[in-house]
JSON list of C-alpha atoms in Angstrom, two decimals:
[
{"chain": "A", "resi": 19, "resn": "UNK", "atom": "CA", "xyz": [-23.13, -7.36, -3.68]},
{"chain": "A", "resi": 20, "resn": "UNK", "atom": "CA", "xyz": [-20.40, -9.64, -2.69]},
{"chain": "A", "resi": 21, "resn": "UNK", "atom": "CA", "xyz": [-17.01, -8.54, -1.58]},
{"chain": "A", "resi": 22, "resn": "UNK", "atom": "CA", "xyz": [-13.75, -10.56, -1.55]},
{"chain": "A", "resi": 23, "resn": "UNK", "atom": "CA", "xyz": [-10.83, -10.08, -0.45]},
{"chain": "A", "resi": 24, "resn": "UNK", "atom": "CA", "xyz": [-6.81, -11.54, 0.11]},
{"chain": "A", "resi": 25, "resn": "UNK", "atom": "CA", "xyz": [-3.69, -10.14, 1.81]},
{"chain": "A", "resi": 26, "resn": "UNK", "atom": "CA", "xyz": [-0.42, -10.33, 0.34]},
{"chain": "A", "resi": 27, "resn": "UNK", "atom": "CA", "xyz": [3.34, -9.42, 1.24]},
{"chain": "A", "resi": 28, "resn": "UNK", "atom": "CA", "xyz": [6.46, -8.55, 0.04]},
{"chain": "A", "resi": 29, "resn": "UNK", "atom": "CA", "xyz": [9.85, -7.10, 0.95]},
{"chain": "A", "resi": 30, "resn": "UNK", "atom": "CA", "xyz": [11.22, -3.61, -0.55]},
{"chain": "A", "resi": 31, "resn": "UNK", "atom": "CA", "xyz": [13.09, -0.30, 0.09]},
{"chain": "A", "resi": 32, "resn": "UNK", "atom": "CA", "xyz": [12.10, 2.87, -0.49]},
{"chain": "A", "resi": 33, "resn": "UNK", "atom": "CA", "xyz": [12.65, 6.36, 0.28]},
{"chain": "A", "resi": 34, "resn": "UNK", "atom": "CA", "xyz": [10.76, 9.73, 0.27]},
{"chain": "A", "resi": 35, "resn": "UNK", "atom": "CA", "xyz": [11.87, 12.63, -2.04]},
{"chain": "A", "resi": 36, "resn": "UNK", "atom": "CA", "xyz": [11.47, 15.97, -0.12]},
{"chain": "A", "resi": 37, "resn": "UNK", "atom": "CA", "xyz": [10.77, 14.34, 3.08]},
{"chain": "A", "resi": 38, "resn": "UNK", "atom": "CA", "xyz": [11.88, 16.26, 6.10]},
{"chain": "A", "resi": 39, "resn": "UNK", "atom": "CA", "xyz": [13.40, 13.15, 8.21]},
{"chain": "A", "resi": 40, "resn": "UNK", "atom": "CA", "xyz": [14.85, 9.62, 8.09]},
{"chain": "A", "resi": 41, "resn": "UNK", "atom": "CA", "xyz": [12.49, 8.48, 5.85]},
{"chain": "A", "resi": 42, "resn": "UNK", "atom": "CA", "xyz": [13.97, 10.57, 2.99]},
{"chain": "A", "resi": 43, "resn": "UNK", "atom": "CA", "xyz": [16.77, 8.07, 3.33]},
{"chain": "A", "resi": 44, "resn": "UNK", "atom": "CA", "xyz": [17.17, 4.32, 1.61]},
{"chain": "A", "resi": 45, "resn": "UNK", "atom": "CA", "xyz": [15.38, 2.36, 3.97]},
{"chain": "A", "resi": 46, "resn": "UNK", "atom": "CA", "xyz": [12.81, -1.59, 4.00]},
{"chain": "A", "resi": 47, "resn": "UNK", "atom": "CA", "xyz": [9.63, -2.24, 4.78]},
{"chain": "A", "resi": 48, "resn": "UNK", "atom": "CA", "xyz": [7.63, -5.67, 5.25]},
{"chain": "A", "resi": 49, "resn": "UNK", "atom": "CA", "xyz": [4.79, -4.30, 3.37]},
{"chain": "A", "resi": 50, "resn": "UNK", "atom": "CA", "xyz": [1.09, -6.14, 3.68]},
{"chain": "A", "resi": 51, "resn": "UNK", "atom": "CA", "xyz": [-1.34, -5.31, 0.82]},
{"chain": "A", "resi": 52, "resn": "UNK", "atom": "CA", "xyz": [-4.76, -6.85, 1.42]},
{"chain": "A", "resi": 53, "resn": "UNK", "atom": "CA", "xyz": [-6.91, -6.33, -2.28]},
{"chain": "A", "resi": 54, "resn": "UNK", "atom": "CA", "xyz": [-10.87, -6.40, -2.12]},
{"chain": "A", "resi": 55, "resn": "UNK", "atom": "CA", "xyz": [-12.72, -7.14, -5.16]},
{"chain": "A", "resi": 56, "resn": "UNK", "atom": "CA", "xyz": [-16.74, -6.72, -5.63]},
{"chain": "A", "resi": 57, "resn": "UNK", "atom": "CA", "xyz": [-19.23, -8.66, -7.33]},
{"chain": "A", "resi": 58, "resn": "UNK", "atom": "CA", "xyz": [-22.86, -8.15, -7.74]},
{"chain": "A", "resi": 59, "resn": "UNK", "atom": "CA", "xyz": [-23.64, -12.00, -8.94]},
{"chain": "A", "resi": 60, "resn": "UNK", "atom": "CA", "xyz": [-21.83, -15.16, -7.87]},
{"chain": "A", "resi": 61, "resn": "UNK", "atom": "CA", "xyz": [-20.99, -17.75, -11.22]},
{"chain": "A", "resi": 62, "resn": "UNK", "atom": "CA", "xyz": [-22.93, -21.42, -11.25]},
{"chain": "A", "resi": 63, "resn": "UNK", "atom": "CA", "xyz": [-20.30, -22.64, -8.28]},
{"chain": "A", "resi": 64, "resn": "UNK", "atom": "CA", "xyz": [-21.27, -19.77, -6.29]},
{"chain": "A", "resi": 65, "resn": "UNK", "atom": "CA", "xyz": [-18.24, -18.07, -7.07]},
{"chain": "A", "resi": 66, "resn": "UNK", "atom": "CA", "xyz": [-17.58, -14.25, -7.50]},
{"chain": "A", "resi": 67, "resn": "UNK", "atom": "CA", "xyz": [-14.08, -14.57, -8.27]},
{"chain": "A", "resi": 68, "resn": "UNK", "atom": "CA", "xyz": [-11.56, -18.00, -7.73]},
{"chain": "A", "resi": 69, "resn": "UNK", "atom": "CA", "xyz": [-9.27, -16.68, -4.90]},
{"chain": "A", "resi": 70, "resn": "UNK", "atom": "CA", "xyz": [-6.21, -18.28, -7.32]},
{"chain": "A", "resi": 71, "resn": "UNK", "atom": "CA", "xyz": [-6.70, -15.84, -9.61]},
{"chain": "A", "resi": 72, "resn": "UNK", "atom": "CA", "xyz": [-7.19, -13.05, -7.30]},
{"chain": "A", "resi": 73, "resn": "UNK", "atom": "CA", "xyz": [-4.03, -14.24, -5.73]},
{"chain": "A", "resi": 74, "resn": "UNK", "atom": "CA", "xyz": [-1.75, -15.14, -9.21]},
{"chain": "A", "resi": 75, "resn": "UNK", "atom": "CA", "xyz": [-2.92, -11.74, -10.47]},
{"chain": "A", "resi": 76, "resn": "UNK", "atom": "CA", "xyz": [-1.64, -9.43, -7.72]},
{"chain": "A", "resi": 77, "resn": "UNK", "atom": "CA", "xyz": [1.13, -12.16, -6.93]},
{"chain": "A", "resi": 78, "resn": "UNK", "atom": "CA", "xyz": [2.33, -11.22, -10.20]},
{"chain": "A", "resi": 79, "resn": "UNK", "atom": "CA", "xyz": [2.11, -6.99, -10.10]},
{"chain": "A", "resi": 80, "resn": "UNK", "atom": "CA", "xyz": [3.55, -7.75, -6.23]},
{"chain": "A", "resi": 81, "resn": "UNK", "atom": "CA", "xyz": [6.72, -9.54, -7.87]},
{"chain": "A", "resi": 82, "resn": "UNK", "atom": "CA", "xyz": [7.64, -6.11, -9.41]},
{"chain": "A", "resi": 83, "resn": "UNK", "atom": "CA", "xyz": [8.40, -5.03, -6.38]},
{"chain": "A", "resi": 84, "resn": "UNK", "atom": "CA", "xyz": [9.29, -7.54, -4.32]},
{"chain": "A", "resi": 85, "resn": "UNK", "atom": "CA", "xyz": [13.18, -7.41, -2.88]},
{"chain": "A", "resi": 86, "resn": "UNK", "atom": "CA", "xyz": [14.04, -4.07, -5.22]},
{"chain": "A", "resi": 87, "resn": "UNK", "atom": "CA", "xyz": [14.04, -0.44, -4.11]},
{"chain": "A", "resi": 88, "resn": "UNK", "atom": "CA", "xyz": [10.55, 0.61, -4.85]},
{"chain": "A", "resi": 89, "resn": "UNK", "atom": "CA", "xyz": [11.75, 4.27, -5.90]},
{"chain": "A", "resi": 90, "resn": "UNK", "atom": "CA", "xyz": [14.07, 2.92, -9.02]},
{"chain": "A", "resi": 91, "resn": "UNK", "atom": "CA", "xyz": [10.63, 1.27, -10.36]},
{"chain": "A", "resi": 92, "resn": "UNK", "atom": "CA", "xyz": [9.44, 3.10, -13.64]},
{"chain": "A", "resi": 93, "resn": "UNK", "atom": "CA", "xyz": [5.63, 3.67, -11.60]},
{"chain": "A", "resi": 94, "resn": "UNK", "atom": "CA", "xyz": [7.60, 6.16, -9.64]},
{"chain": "A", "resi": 95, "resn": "UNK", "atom": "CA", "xyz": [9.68, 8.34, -12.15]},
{"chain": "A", "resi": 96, "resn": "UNK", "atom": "CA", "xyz": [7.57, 10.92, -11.09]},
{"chain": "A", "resi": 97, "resn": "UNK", "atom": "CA", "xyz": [5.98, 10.00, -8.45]},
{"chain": "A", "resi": 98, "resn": "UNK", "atom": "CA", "xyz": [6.90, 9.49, -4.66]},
{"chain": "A", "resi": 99, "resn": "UNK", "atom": "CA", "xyz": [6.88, 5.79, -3.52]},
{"chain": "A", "resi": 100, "resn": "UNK", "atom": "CA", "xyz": [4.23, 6.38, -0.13]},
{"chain": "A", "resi": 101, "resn": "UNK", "atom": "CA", "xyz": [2.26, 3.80, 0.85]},
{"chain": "A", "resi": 102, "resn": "UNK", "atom": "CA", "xyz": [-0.42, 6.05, -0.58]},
{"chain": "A", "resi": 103, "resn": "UNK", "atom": "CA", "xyz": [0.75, 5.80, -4.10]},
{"chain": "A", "resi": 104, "resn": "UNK", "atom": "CA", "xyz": [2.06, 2.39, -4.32]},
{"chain": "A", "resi": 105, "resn": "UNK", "atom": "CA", "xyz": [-1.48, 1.77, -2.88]},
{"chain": "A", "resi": 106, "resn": "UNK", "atom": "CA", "xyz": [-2.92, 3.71, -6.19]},
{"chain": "A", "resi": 107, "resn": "UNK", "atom": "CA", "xyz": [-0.10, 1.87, -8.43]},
{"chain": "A", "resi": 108, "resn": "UNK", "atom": "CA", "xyz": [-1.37, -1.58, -7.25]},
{"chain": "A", "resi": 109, "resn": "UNK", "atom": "CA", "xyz": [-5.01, -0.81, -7.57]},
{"chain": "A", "resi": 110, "resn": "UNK", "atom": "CA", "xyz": [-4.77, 0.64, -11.47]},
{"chain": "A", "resi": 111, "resn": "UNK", "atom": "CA", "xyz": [-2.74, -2.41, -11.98]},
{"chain": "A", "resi": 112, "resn": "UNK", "atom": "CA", "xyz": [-5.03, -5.22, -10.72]},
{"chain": "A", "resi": 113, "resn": "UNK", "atom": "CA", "xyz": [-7.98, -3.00, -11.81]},
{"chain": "A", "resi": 114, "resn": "UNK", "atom": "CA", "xyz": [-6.41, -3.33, -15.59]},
{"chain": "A", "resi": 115, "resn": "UNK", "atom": "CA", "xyz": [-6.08, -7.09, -14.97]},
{"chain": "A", "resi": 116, "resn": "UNK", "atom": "CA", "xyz": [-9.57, -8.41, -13.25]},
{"chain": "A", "resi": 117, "resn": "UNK", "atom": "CA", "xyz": [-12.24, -5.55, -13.81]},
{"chain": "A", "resi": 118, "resn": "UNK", "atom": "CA", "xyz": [-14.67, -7.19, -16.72]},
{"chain": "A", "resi": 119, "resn": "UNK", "atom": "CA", "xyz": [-18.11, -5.38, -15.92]},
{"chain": "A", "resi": 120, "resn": "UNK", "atom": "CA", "xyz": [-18.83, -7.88, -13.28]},
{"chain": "A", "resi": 121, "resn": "UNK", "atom": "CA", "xyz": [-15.82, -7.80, -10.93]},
{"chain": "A", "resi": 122, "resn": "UNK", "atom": "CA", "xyz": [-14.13, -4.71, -10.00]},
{"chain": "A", "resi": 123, "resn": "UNK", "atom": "CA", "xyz": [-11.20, -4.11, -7.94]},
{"chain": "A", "resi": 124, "resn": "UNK", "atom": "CA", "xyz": [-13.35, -2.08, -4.99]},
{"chain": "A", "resi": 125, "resn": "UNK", "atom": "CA", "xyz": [-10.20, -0.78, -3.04]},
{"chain": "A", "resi": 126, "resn": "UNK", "atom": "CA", "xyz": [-6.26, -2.05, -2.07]},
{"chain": "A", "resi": 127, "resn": "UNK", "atom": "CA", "xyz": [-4.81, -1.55, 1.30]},
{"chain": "A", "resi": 128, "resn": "UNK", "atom": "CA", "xyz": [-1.07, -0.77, 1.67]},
{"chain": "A", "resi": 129, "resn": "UNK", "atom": "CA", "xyz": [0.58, -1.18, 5.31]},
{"chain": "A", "resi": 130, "resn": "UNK", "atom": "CA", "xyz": [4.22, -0.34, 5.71]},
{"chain": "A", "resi": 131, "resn": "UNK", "atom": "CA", "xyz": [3.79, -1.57, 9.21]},
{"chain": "A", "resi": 132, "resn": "UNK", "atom": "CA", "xyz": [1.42, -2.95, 11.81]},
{"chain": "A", "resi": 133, "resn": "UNK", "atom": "CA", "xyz": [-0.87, -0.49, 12.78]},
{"chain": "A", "resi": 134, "resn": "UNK", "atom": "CA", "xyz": [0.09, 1.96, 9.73]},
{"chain": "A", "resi": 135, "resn": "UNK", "atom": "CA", "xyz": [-1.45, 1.95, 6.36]},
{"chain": "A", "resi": 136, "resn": "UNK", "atom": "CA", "xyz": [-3.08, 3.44, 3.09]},
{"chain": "A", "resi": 137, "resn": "UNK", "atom": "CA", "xyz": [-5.96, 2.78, 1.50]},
{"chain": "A", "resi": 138, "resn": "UNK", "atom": "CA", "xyz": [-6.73, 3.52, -2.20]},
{"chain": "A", "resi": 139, "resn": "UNK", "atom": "CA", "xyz": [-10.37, 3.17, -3.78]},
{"chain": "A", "resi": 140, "resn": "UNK", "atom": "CA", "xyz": [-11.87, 5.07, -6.94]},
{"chain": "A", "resi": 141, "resn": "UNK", "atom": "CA", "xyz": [-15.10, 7.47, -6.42]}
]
Protein backbone atom coordinates (compact mmCIF):
# COMPACT_ATOMS: atom_id res chain seq x y z
CA UNK A 1 0.00 0.00 0.00
CA UNK A 2 1.26 3.41 -0.70
CA UNK A 3 0.25 6.46 1.19
CA UNK A 4 0.50 10.13 0.07
CA UNK A 5 0.03 12.92 1.46
CA UNK A 6 0.05 17.23 1.18
CA UNK A 7 -0.65 20.05 3.66
CA UNK A 8 -2.62 22.94 2.82
CA UNK A 9 -3.77 26.36 4.46
CA UNK A 10 -6.17 28.84 4.55
CA UNK A 11 -7.55 31.78 6.55
CA UNK A 12 -11.25 31.80 8.14
CA UNK A 13 -13.51 32.71 11.14
CA UNK A 14 -15.60 30.76 12.91
CA UNK A 15 -17.45 30.39 16.00
CA UNK A 16 -18.98 27.64 18.23
CA UNK A 17 -22.80 27.45 18.82
CA UNK A 18 -23.43 26.42 22.51
CA UNK A 19 -19.92 26.79 23.48
CA UNK A 20 -19.38 27.79 27.05
CA UNK A 21 -16.41 30.49 26.41
CA UNK A 22 -14.73 32.85 23.94
CA UNK A 23 -14.82 30.57 21.36
CA UNK A 24 -18.63 30.88 21.03
CA UNK A 25 -17.71 34.30 19.73
CA UNK A 26 -16.68 35.46 15.89
CA UNK A 27 -13.20 34.75 15.94
CA UNK A 28 -9.84 33.49 12.89
CA UNK A 29 -7.86 30.82 12.65
CA UNK A 30 -4.71 30.00 10.32
CA UNK A 31 -5.98 26.61 9.74
CA UNK A 32 -3.41 23.71 8.28
CA UNK A 33 -5.16 20.70 6.66
CA UNK A 34 -2.66 18.03 5.65
CA UNK A 35 -4.90 15.22 3.26
CA UNK A 36 -3.47 11.54 2.94
CA UNK A 37 -4.54 9.49 0.13
CA UNK A 38 -3.84 5.50 -0.27
CA UNK A 39 -3.00 3.43 -3.08
CA UNK A 40 -2.44 -0.21 -3.34
CA UNK A 41 -0.59 -0.02 -7.01
CA UNK A 42 1.58 2.77 -8.36
CA UNK A 43 0.59 3.75 -12.45
CA UNK A 44 3.52 2.97 -15.29
CA UNK A 45 5.54 6.31 -13.87
CA UNK A 46 5.43 4.91 -10.53
CA UNK A 47 2.83 7.14 -9.55
CA UNK A 48 -0.11 6.58 -7.04
CA UNK A 49 -1.58 9.84 -7.47
CA UNK A 50 0.16 13.29 -9.31
CA UNK A 51 0.57 15.55 -6.20
CA UNK A 52 -1.09 18.48 -8.72
CA UNK A 53 -4.09 16.92 -8.60
CA UNK A 54 -4.08 16.05 -5.05
CA UNK A 55 -3.24 19.64 -4.52
CA UNK A 56 -5.85 21.45 -7.35
CA UNK A 57 -8.52 19.14 -5.89
CA UNK A 58 -8.46 20.15 -2.21
CA UNK A 59 -7.06 23.69 -3.36
CA UNK A 60 -10.34 23.98 -4.83
CA UNK A 61 -12.89 22.57 -1.75
CA UNK A 62 -10.15 24.80 0.52
CA UNK A 63 -11.19 28.03 -1.59
CA UNK A 64 -14.74 27.63 -0.11
CA UNK A 65 -13.54 28.56 2.84
CA UNK A 66 -10.79 30.48 2.53
CA UNK A 67 -11.12 34.34 4.00
CA UNK A 68 -15.15 33.79 4.86
CA UNK A 69 -16.68 32.92 8.23
CA UNK A 70 -16.74 29.21 8.14
CA UNK A 71 -20.18 29.09 10.15
CA UNK A 72 -22.27 31.14 7.25
CA UNK A 73 -21.06 28.15 4.82
CA UNK A 74 -24.14 25.94 3.76
CA UNK A 75 -21.84 22.53 5.20
CA UNK A 76 -22.67 24.01 8.53
CA UNK A 77 -26.49 24.90 8.56
CA UNK A 78 -26.70 22.35 10.94
CA UNK A 79 -23.73 21.56 11.95
CA UNK A 80 -21.05 23.22 14.29
CA UNK A 81 -17.90 24.48 12.42
CA UNK A 82 -15.03 22.39 14.94
CA UNK A 83 -12.07 21.45 13.57
CA UNK A 84 -13.64 18.03 13.94
CA UNK A 85 -16.33 18.61 11.44
CA UNK A 86 -14.75 20.78 8.96
CA UNK A 87 -12.20 17.88 9.18
CA UNK A 88 -15.29 15.40 8.15
CA UNK A 89 -16.61 18.20 5.55
CA UNK A 90 -13.19 18.21 3.77
CA UNK A 91 -12.73 14.51 3.75
CA UNK A 92 -16.47 13.64 2.13
CA UNK A 93 -15.55 16.35 -0.22
CA UNK A 94 -12.14 15.22 -1.58
CA UNK A 95 -13.36 11.61 -1.03
CA UNK A 96 -16.32 12.55 -3.72
CA UNK A 97 -13.61 14.06 -5.96
CA UNK A 98 -10.44 11.45 -6.06
CA UNK A 99 -11.78 8.00 -4.65
CA UNK A 100 -12.01 5.69 -8.06
CA UNK A 101 -11.47 2.07 -6.54
CA UNK A 102 -7.81 2.56 -6.58
CA UNK A 103 -7.18 5.78 -4.62
CA UNK A 104 -9.02 6.63 -1.60
CA UNK A 105 -8.90 9.56 0.53
CA UNK A 106 -7.42 7.46 3.83
CA UNK A 107 -7.88 10.38 6.40
CA UNK A 108 -7.67 14.62 6.53
CA UNK A 109 -6.09 16.42 9.36
CA UNK A 110 -7.53 19.78 10.54
CA UNK A 111 -5.23 22.07 12.91
CA UNK A 112 -6.67 25.33 14.14
CA UNK A 113 -3.28 25.88 15.63
CA UNK A 114 0.19 24.49 16.21
CA UNK A 115 0.04 21.78 18.42
CA UNK A 116 -3.96 21.45 18.17
CA UNK A 117 -5.83 19.43 15.69
CA UNK A 118 -8.54 16.91 14.34
CA UNK A 119 -8.32 14.11 12.50
CA UNK A 120 -11.14 12.54 10.40
CA UNK A 121 -10.86 8.95 8.71
CA UNK A 122 -13.80 6.44 7.75
CA UNK A 123 -13.91 2.79 9.52
Amino acid sequence: MFEIDITREFSAAHSLRGYQGNCSELHGHNWTVMAVVKSPKLDEMGIALDFRKLKTELDTILDEFDHTNVSDHEAFAELNPTSEVLAMVIFEKLSACLNDGCIKVDRVRVCESPGSGATYYAD
